[in-house]
């Protein structure tokens, strides 16, 4: 459960505005690293972006949001009694990074890195 929650944390994006251009669409490999708290240390998971909408390949989470034109990511994800906020940026060069903070059942925070794979 903690592993899946961390994956979803890295995927959560919510930015008001228009959907991002197609350059961000595709499969991204996301590495999640916990820097403080009781969440698992590190994991890597695939995520999909389609028409600027970020989604987790699975059903265990509620992911809200999209990628802005400039690649900015700001949003939230929830699973059970836990919610995580995520901020960061995807680059047109196929890499991205940011931070996350979880609260609720899991109290932890860390960073994430992403690489576009397709």
Backbone as a printed PyTorch tensor [residue, N CA C, xyz], in Angstrom:
tensor([[[  0.8230,  -1.1840,   0.0000],
         [  0.0000,   0.0000,   0.0000],
         [  0.8730,   1.2570,   0.0000]],

        [[  1.9130,   1.2930,   0.8390],
         [  2.7810,   2.4640,   0.8790],
         [  3.4700,   2.6360,  -0.4590]],

        [[  3.9370,   1.5430,  -1.0500],
         [  4.6120,   1.6300,  -2.3430],
         [  3.6880,   2.2290,  -3.3890]],

        [[  2.4760,   1.7210,  -3.4510],
         [  1.5210,   2.2210,  -4.4320],
         [  1.1610,   3.6680,  -4.1710]],

        [[  1.0520,   4.0360,  -2.9040],
         [  0.7340,   5.4170,  -2.5740],
         [  1.8420,   6.3480,  -3.0620]],

        [[  3.0930,   5.9290,  -2.9010],
         [  4.2000,   6.7550,  -3.3480],
         [  4.2000,   6.9070,  -4.8620]],

        [[  3.8600,   5.8490,  -5.5780],
         [  3.7640,   5.9480,  -7.0310],
         [  2.7250,   6.9860,  -7.3930]],

        [[  1.5950,   6.8720,  -6.7830],
         [  0.5380,   7.8030,  -7.0880],
         [  0.9340,   9.2180,  -6.7310]],

        [[  1.6770,   9.3820,  -5.6610],
         [  2.1480,  10.7000,  -5.2740],
         [  2.9290,  11.3520,  -6.4000]],

        [[  3.7860,  10.6130,  -7.0280],
         [  4.5850,  11.1740,  -8.1120],
         [  3.7570,  11.5000,  -9.3270]],

        [[  2.6160,  10.8590,  -9.4580],
         [  1.7830,  11.0620, -10.6290],
         [  0.7780,  12.1880, -10.4720]],

        [[  0.5060,  12.5830,  -9.2830],
         [ -0.5660,  13.5260,  -9.0500],
         [ -0.2280,  14.8960,  -9.5910]],

        [[ -1.0960,  15.4090, -10.4310],
         [ -0.8590,  16.7150, -11.0310],
         [ -2.1770,  17.4460, -11.1580]],

        [[ -2.1900,  18.6880, -10.7900],
         [ -3.3950,  19.4710, -10.9590],
         [ -3.0150,  20.9130, -11.1920]],

        [[ -3.2050,  21.3780, -12.4060],
         [ -2.8700,  22.7450, -12.7570],
         [ -4.0550,  23.3180, -13.5120]],

        [[ -4.6760,  24.3980, -13.0120],
         [ -5.7450,  24.9660, -13.7900],
         [ -5.1560,  25.5310, -15.0670]],

        [[ -5.8520,  25.5270, -16.1030],
         [ -5.3910,  26.0480, -17.3870],
         [ -5.6430,  25.0310, -18.4660]],

        [[ -4.9770,  25.2240, -19.5550],
         [ -5.1780,  24.4080, -20.7350],
         [ -4.2590,  23.1910, -20.6790]],

        [[ -4.6700,  22.1060, -21.3290],
         [ -3.8420,  20.9020, -21.3520],
         [ -2.4980,  21.1800, -22.0120]],

        [[ -1.5170,  20.4250, -21.6150],
         [ -0.1570,  20.5920, -22.1370],
         [ -0.0620,  20.1100, -23.5740]],

        [[  0.9000,  20.6230, -24.3140],
         [  1.1070,  20.1400, -25.6670],
         [  1.5340,  18.6770, -25.6720]],

        [[  1.4490,  18.0530, -26.8160],
         [  1.7170,  16.6240, -26.9560],
         [  3.1340,  16.2380, -26.5540]],

        [[  4.0660,  17.1630, -26.4700],
         [  5.4440,  16.7920, -26.1260],
         [  5.5560,  16.1120, -24.7630]],

        [[  4.5750,  16.3090, -23.8910],
         [  4.5980,  15.6510, -22.5890],
         [  3.8320,  14.3320, -22.6000]],

        [[  3.0480,  14.0810, -23.6280],
         [  2.2610,  12.8490, -23.7090],
         [  3.1750,  11.6420, -23.8840]],

        [[  2.7850,  10.5290, -23.2770],
         [  3.5330,   9.2880, -23.4060],
         [  3.7150,   8.6120, -22.0680]],

        [[  4.5820,   7.6280, -22.0500],
         [  4.8910,   6.8860, -20.8310],
         [  6.1290,   7.4810, -20.1780]],

        [[  6.0430,   7.7190, -18.8810],
         [  7.1470,   8.2550, -18.0990],
         [  7.5150,   7.2540, -17.0100]],

        [[  8.7970,   7.0700, -16.7800],
         [  9.2820,   6.2560, -15.6770],
         [  9.5590,   7.2060, -14.5180]],

        [[  8.8760,   6.9870, -13.4100],
         [  8.9750,   7.9050, -12.2730],
         [  9.6410,   7.2100, -11.0870]],

        [[ 10.6760,   7.8340, -10.5720],
         [ 11.3600,   7.3580,  -9.3720],
         [ 10.9110,   8.2150,  -8.1990]],

        [[ 10.4760,   7.5460,  -7.1320],
         [ 10.0200,   8.2310,  -5.9280],
         [ 11.0050,   7.9320,  -4.8090]],

        [[ 11.5070,   8.9690,  -4.1560],
         [ 12.4730,   8.7960,  -3.0770],
         [ 11.9340,   9.4750,  -1.8190]],

        [[ 11.8400,   8.7250,  -0.7240],
         [ 11.4080,   9.2790,   0.5590],
         [ 12.6220,   9.8780,   1.2640]],

        [[ 12.4840,  11.1150,   1.6990],
         [ 13.5720,  11.7910,   2.4120],
         [ 13.2950,  11.9390,   3.9030]],

        [[ 12.0260,  11.8390,   4.3090],
         [ 11.6650,  11.9280,   5.7260],
         [ 10.3270,  11.2380,   5.9390]],

        [[ 10.1790,  10.5910,   7.0710],
         [  8.9220,   9.9450,   7.4010],
         [  8.9740,   8.4350,   7.2690]],

        [[  7.8070,   7.8070,   7.4010],
         [  7.7250,   6.3500,   7.4860],
         [  7.4090,   5.6480,   6.1700]],

        [[  7.3710,   6.3420,   5.0620],
         [  7.0970,   5.7020,   3.7720],
         [  8.3230,   4.9100,   3.3130]],

        [[  8.0960,   3.9510,   2.4250],
         [  9.1920,   3.1460,   1.8910],
         [ 10.2220,   4.0360,   1.2060]],

        [[ 11.4710,   3.6100,   1.1650],
         [ 12.6040,   4.4400,   0.7250],
         [ 12.5530,   4.8970,  -0.7370]],

        [[ 12.4510,   3.9790,  -1.6860],
         [ 12.4870,   4.3900,  -3.0940],
         [ 11.8570,   3.3360,  -3.9890]],

        [[ 11.2000,   3.8020,  -5.0440],
         [ 10.5700,   2.9270,  -6.0220],
         [ 10.5450,   3.6120,  -7.3720]],

        [[ 10.3350,   2.8110,  -8.4190],
         [ 10.2110,   3.3330,  -9.7820],
         [  8.9640,   2.7160, -10.4100]],

        [[  8.1350,   3.5620, -11.0510],
         [  6.8880,   3.1170, -11.6420],
         [  6.6220,   3.8220, -12.9690]],

        [[  5.8310,   3.1930, -13.8460],
         [  5.4330,   3.8610, -15.0940],
         [  4.1460,   4.6690, -14.8950]],

        [[  4.0450,   5.8010, -15.5600],
         [  2.8130,   6.5910, -15.6030],
         [  2.5620,   7.0020, -17.0430]],

        [[  1.3070,   7.3540, -17.3450],
         [  0.9390,   7.7960, -18.6860],
         [  0.4260,   9.2170, -18.6300]],

        [[  0.7970,   9.9810, -19.6420],
         [  0.2190,  11.2990, -19.8540],
         [ -0.4150,  11.2570, -21.2350]],

        [[ -1.6920,  11.5940, -21.3060],
         [ -2.4360,  11.6190, -22.5610],
         [ -3.2190,  12.9220, -22.6250]],

        [[ -2.9860,  13.6860, -23.6660],
         [ -3.6360,  14.9950, -23.8230],
         [ -3.4310,  15.8600, -22.5870]],

        [[ -2.2620,  15.7520, -21.9940],
         [ -1.9350,  16.5430, -20.8220],
         [ -2.4830,  16.0080, -19.5140]],

        [[ -3.2880,  14.9560, -19.5520],
         [ -3.8640,  14.3630, -18.3460],
         [ -2.9480,  13.2700, -17.8270]],

        [[ -2.6200,  13.3320, -16.5510],
         [ -1.7510,  12.3410, -15.9360],
         [ -2.6100,  11.2360, -15.3540]],

        [[ -2.1880,   9.9800, -15.5810],
         [ -2.9210,   8.8690, -14.9830],
         [ -1.9690,   7.7670, -14.5560]],

        [[ -2.3730,   7.0880, -13.5270],
         [ -1.6430,   5.9410, -13.0020],
         [ -2.1280,   4.7090, -13.7400]],

        [[ -1.2200,   3.8320, -14.0960],
         [ -1.5860,   2.5890, -14.7430],
         [ -1.9930,   1.6220, -13.6350]],

        [[ -3.2510,   1.6900, -13.2350],
         [ -3.8000,   0.9130, -12.1260],
         [ -5.0530,   1.6000, -11.6280]],

        [[ -5.6530,   1.0800, -10.5550],
         [ -6.9210,   1.6290, -10.0860],
         [ -6.9580,   1.9740,  -8.6020]],

        [[ -5.8470,   1.8860,  -7.8940],
         [ -5.8490,   2.0360,  -6.4410],
         [ -5.8740,   3.4800,  -5.9520]],

        [[ -5.8510,   4.4770,  -6.8590],
         [ -5.7130,   5.8640,  -6.4350],
         [ -6.6640,   6.7830,  -7.1800]],

        [[ -6.8660,   7.9380,  -6.5930],
         [ -7.5820,   9.0050,  -7.2680],
         [ -6.5540,  10.0650,  -7.6350]],

        [[ -6.3270,  10.2390,  -8.9360],
         [ -5.3490,  11.1960,  -9.4430],
         [ -6.1200,  12.3190, -10.1200]],

        [[ -5.8370,  13.5480,  -9.7460],
         [ -6.4990,  14.7040, -10.3480],
         [ -5.4650,  15.6170, -10.9810]],

        [[ -5.7300,  16.0720, -12.1860],
         [ -4.8970,  17.1170, -12.7290],
         [ -4.3960,  16.9260, -14.1340]],

        [[ -3.4900,  17.8230, -14.4820],
         [ -2.9150,  17.8470, -15.8140],
         [ -1.5740,  18.5610, -15.8010]],

        [[ -0.8880,  18.4650, -16.9100],
         [  0.4050,  19.1340, -17.0790],
         [  0.1530,  20.4520, -17.8040]],

        [[  0.6980,  21.5430, -17.3100],
         [  0.5360,  22.8530, -17.9420],
         [  1.4320,  22.9640, -19.1750]],

        [[  1.2030,  23.9630, -19.9940],
         [  2.0090,  24.1630, -21.1990],
         [  3.5100,  24.2300, -20.9250]],

        [[  3.8700,  24.8040, -19.8000],
         [  5.3000,  24.9280, -19.4740],
         [  5.8410,  23.7090, -18.7290]],

        [[  5.0390,  22.6490, -18.5930],
         [  5.4600,  21.4280, -17.9200],
         [  5.2440,  21.4220, -16.4200]],

        [[  4.7010,  22.5090, -15.8740],
         [  4.4920,  22.6050, -14.4230],
         [  3.4870,  21.5610, -13.9510]],

        [[  3.8020,  20.9710, -12.8120],
         [  2.9320,  19.9880, -12.1770],
         [  2.6630,  20.4610, -10.7560]],

        [[  1.4000,  20.5340, -10.4170],
         [  0.9870,  20.8900,  -9.0570],
         [ -0.3390,  20.1890,  -8.8450]],

        [[ -0.4420,  19.4310,  -7.7810],
         [ -1.7000,  18.7310,  -7.6180],
         [ -1.7830,  17.8690,  -6.3940]],

        [[ -2.6700,  16.8920,  -6.4660],
         [ -2.8980,  16.0150,  -5.3280],
         [ -3.3390,  14.6370,  -5.8000]],

        [[ -3.1730,  13.7100,  -4.8950],
         [ -3.6470,  12.3410,  -5.1100],
         [ -4.1130,  11.8030,  -3.7750]],

        [[ -5.1060,  10.9520,  -3.8080],
         [ -5.5820,  10.3960,  -2.5510],
         [ -5.7780,   8.8930,  -2.6740]],

        [[ -5.5960,   8.2390,  -1.5400],
         [ -5.7880,   6.8050,  -1.4240],
         [ -6.1860,   6.5340,   0.0170]],

        [[ -7.3940,   6.0770,   0.2070],
         [ -7.8550,   5.8300,   1.5680],
         [ -7.8540,   7.1090,   2.3770]],

        [[ -7.1610,   7.1040,   3.5060],
         [ -7.1110,   8.2620,   4.3880],
         [ -5.8870,   9.1370,   4.1510]],

        [[ -5.1410,   8.8680,   3.1030],
         [ -3.9240,   9.6310,   2.8220],
         [ -4.0770,  10.5050,   1.5900]],

        [[ -3.4410,  11.6650,   1.6530],
         [ -3.4130,  12.5950,   0.5320],
         [ -1.9920,  13.0850,   0.3600]],

        [[ -1.5750,  13.2220,  -0.8760],
         [ -0.2460,  13.7510,  -1.1490],
         [ -0.3660,  14.9460,  -2.0750]],

        [[  0.4610,  15.9440,  -1.8330],
         [  0.5600,  17.0780,  -2.7460],
         [  1.8810,  16.9500,  -3.4900]],

        [[  1.8540,  17.3300,  -4.7520],
         [  3.0190,  17.1730,  -5.6160],
         [  3.2650,  18.4750,  -6.3580]],

        [[  4.5140,  18.8830,  -6.4280],
         [  4.9010,  20.0250,  -7.2510],
         [  6.1440,  19.6340,  -8.0330]],

        [[  6.3170,  20.2450,  -9.1770],
         [  7.4970,  19.9640,  -9.9840],
         [  7.3060,  20.4230, -11.4110]],

        [[  8.1470,  19.9020, -12.2850],
         [  8.0960,  20.3160, -13.6820],
         [  8.6410,  19.1970, -14.5620]],

        [[  7.9700,  18.9850, -15.6870],
         [  8.4750,  18.1110, -16.7340],
         [  9.1380,  18.9950, -17.7740]],

        [[ 10.2350,  18.5290, -18.3280],
         [ 10.9300,  19.2930, -19.3500],
         [ 10.6660,  18.7330, -20.7360]],

        [[ 10.7360,  19.5820, -21.7340],
         [ 10.5630,  19.1540, -23.1240],
         [ 11.6820,  18.1950, -23.5250]],

        [[ 12.7650,  18.1540, -22.7430],
         [ 13.8880,  17.2620, -23.0230],
         [ 13.6330,  15.8300, -22.5580]],

        [[ 12.4450,  15.5700, -21.9780],
         [ 12.1080,  14.2180, -21.5590],
         [ 12.4800,  13.8700, -20.1300]],

        [[ 12.8170,  14.8680, -19.3200],
         [ 13.1390,  14.6410, -17.9110],
         [ 12.2930,  15.5720, -17.0450]],

        [[ 12.0730,  15.1730, -15.8010],
         [ 11.3230,  16.0130, -14.8830],
         [ 11.7300,  15.7260, -13.4600]],

        [[ 11.3350,  16.6300, -12.5580],
         [ 11.6380,  16.4340, -11.1420],
         [ 10.7420,  17.3180, -10.2990]],

        [[ 10.6960,  16.9860,  -9.0240],
         [  9.8900,  17.7710,  -8.1120],
         [  9.9040,  17.1770,  -6.7180]],

        [[  8.9520,  17.6090,  -5.9110],
         [  8.8480,  17.1490,  -4.5270],
         [  7.4220,  16.7000,  -4.2420]],

        [[  7.2660,  15.9620,  -3.1600],
         [  5.9480,  15.5060,  -2.7230],
         [  5.8930,  15.4790,  -1.1940]],

        [[  4.6710,  15.6320,  -0.6720],
         [  4.4310,  15.5710,   0.7730],
         [  3.1410,  14.8000,   0.9870]],

        [[  3.1930,  13.7690,   1.8120],
         [  2.0200,  12.9580,   2.1290],
         [  1.5580,  13.2470,   3.5480]],

        [[  0.2420,  13.2620,   3.7350],
         [ -0.3230,  13.4450,   5.0640],
         [ -1.5340,  12.5320,   5.2030]],

        [[ -1.9640,  12.3360,   6.4270],
         [ -3.0550,  11.4060,   6.6860],
         [ -2.4930,  10.1510,   7.3180]],

        [[ -2.7770,   8.9910,   6.7330],
         [ -2.2620,   7.7210,   7.2580],
         [ -0.7430,   7.6460,   7.1810]],

        [[ -0.1550,   8.2990,   6.1620],
         [  1.2900,   8.3150,   5.9890],
         [  1.7810,   9.7480,   6.1140]],

        [[  2.7260,   9.9780,   6.9920],
         [  3.3360,  11.2910,   7.1600],
         [  4.7660,  11.1900,   6.6370]],

        [[  5.0000,  11.6500,   5.4210],
         [  6.3300,  11.5710,   4.8480],
         [  6.4560,  12.5650,   3.6980]],

        [[  7.6950,  12.7590,   3.2520],
         [  7.9350,  13.6790,   2.1450],
         [  9.1810,  13.2330,   1.4040]],

        [[  9.3350,  13.7600,   0.2020],
         [ 10.5220,  13.3980,  -0.5680],
         [ 10.5610,  14.0820,  -1.9090]],

        [[ 11.2780,  13.4570,  -2.8320],
         [ 11.4520,  14.0250,  -4.1690],
         [ 11.1110,  12.9660,  -5.2030]],

        [[ 10.8960,  13.4140,  -6.4260],
         [ 10.6560,  12.4900,  -7.5280],
         [ 11.4160,  12.9540,  -8.7580]],

        [[ 11.7930,  11.9850,  -9.5860],
         [ 12.4600,  12.2320, -10.8550],
         [ 11.7190,  11.4270, -11.9130]],

        [[ 11.6210,  11.9790, -13.1150],
         [ 10.9100,  11.2730, -14.1760],
         [ 11.7180,  11.3230, -15.4730]],

        [[ 11.5480,  10.2770, -16.2610],
         [ 12.1860,  10.1950, -17.5710],
         [ 11.1690,   9.6410, -18.5660]],

        [[ 11.0060,  10.3310, -19.6760],
         [ 10.0510,   9.8980, -20.6920],
         [ 10.6070,   8.6780, -21.4120]],

        [[  9.7590,   7.6440, -21.5510],
         [ 10.1960,   6.3950, -22.1650],
         [  9.4950,   6.1050, -23.4850]],

        [[  8.5000,   6.8290, -23.8110],
         [  7.8160,   6.5560, -25.0710],
         [  6.6390,   7.4380, -25.3080]]])
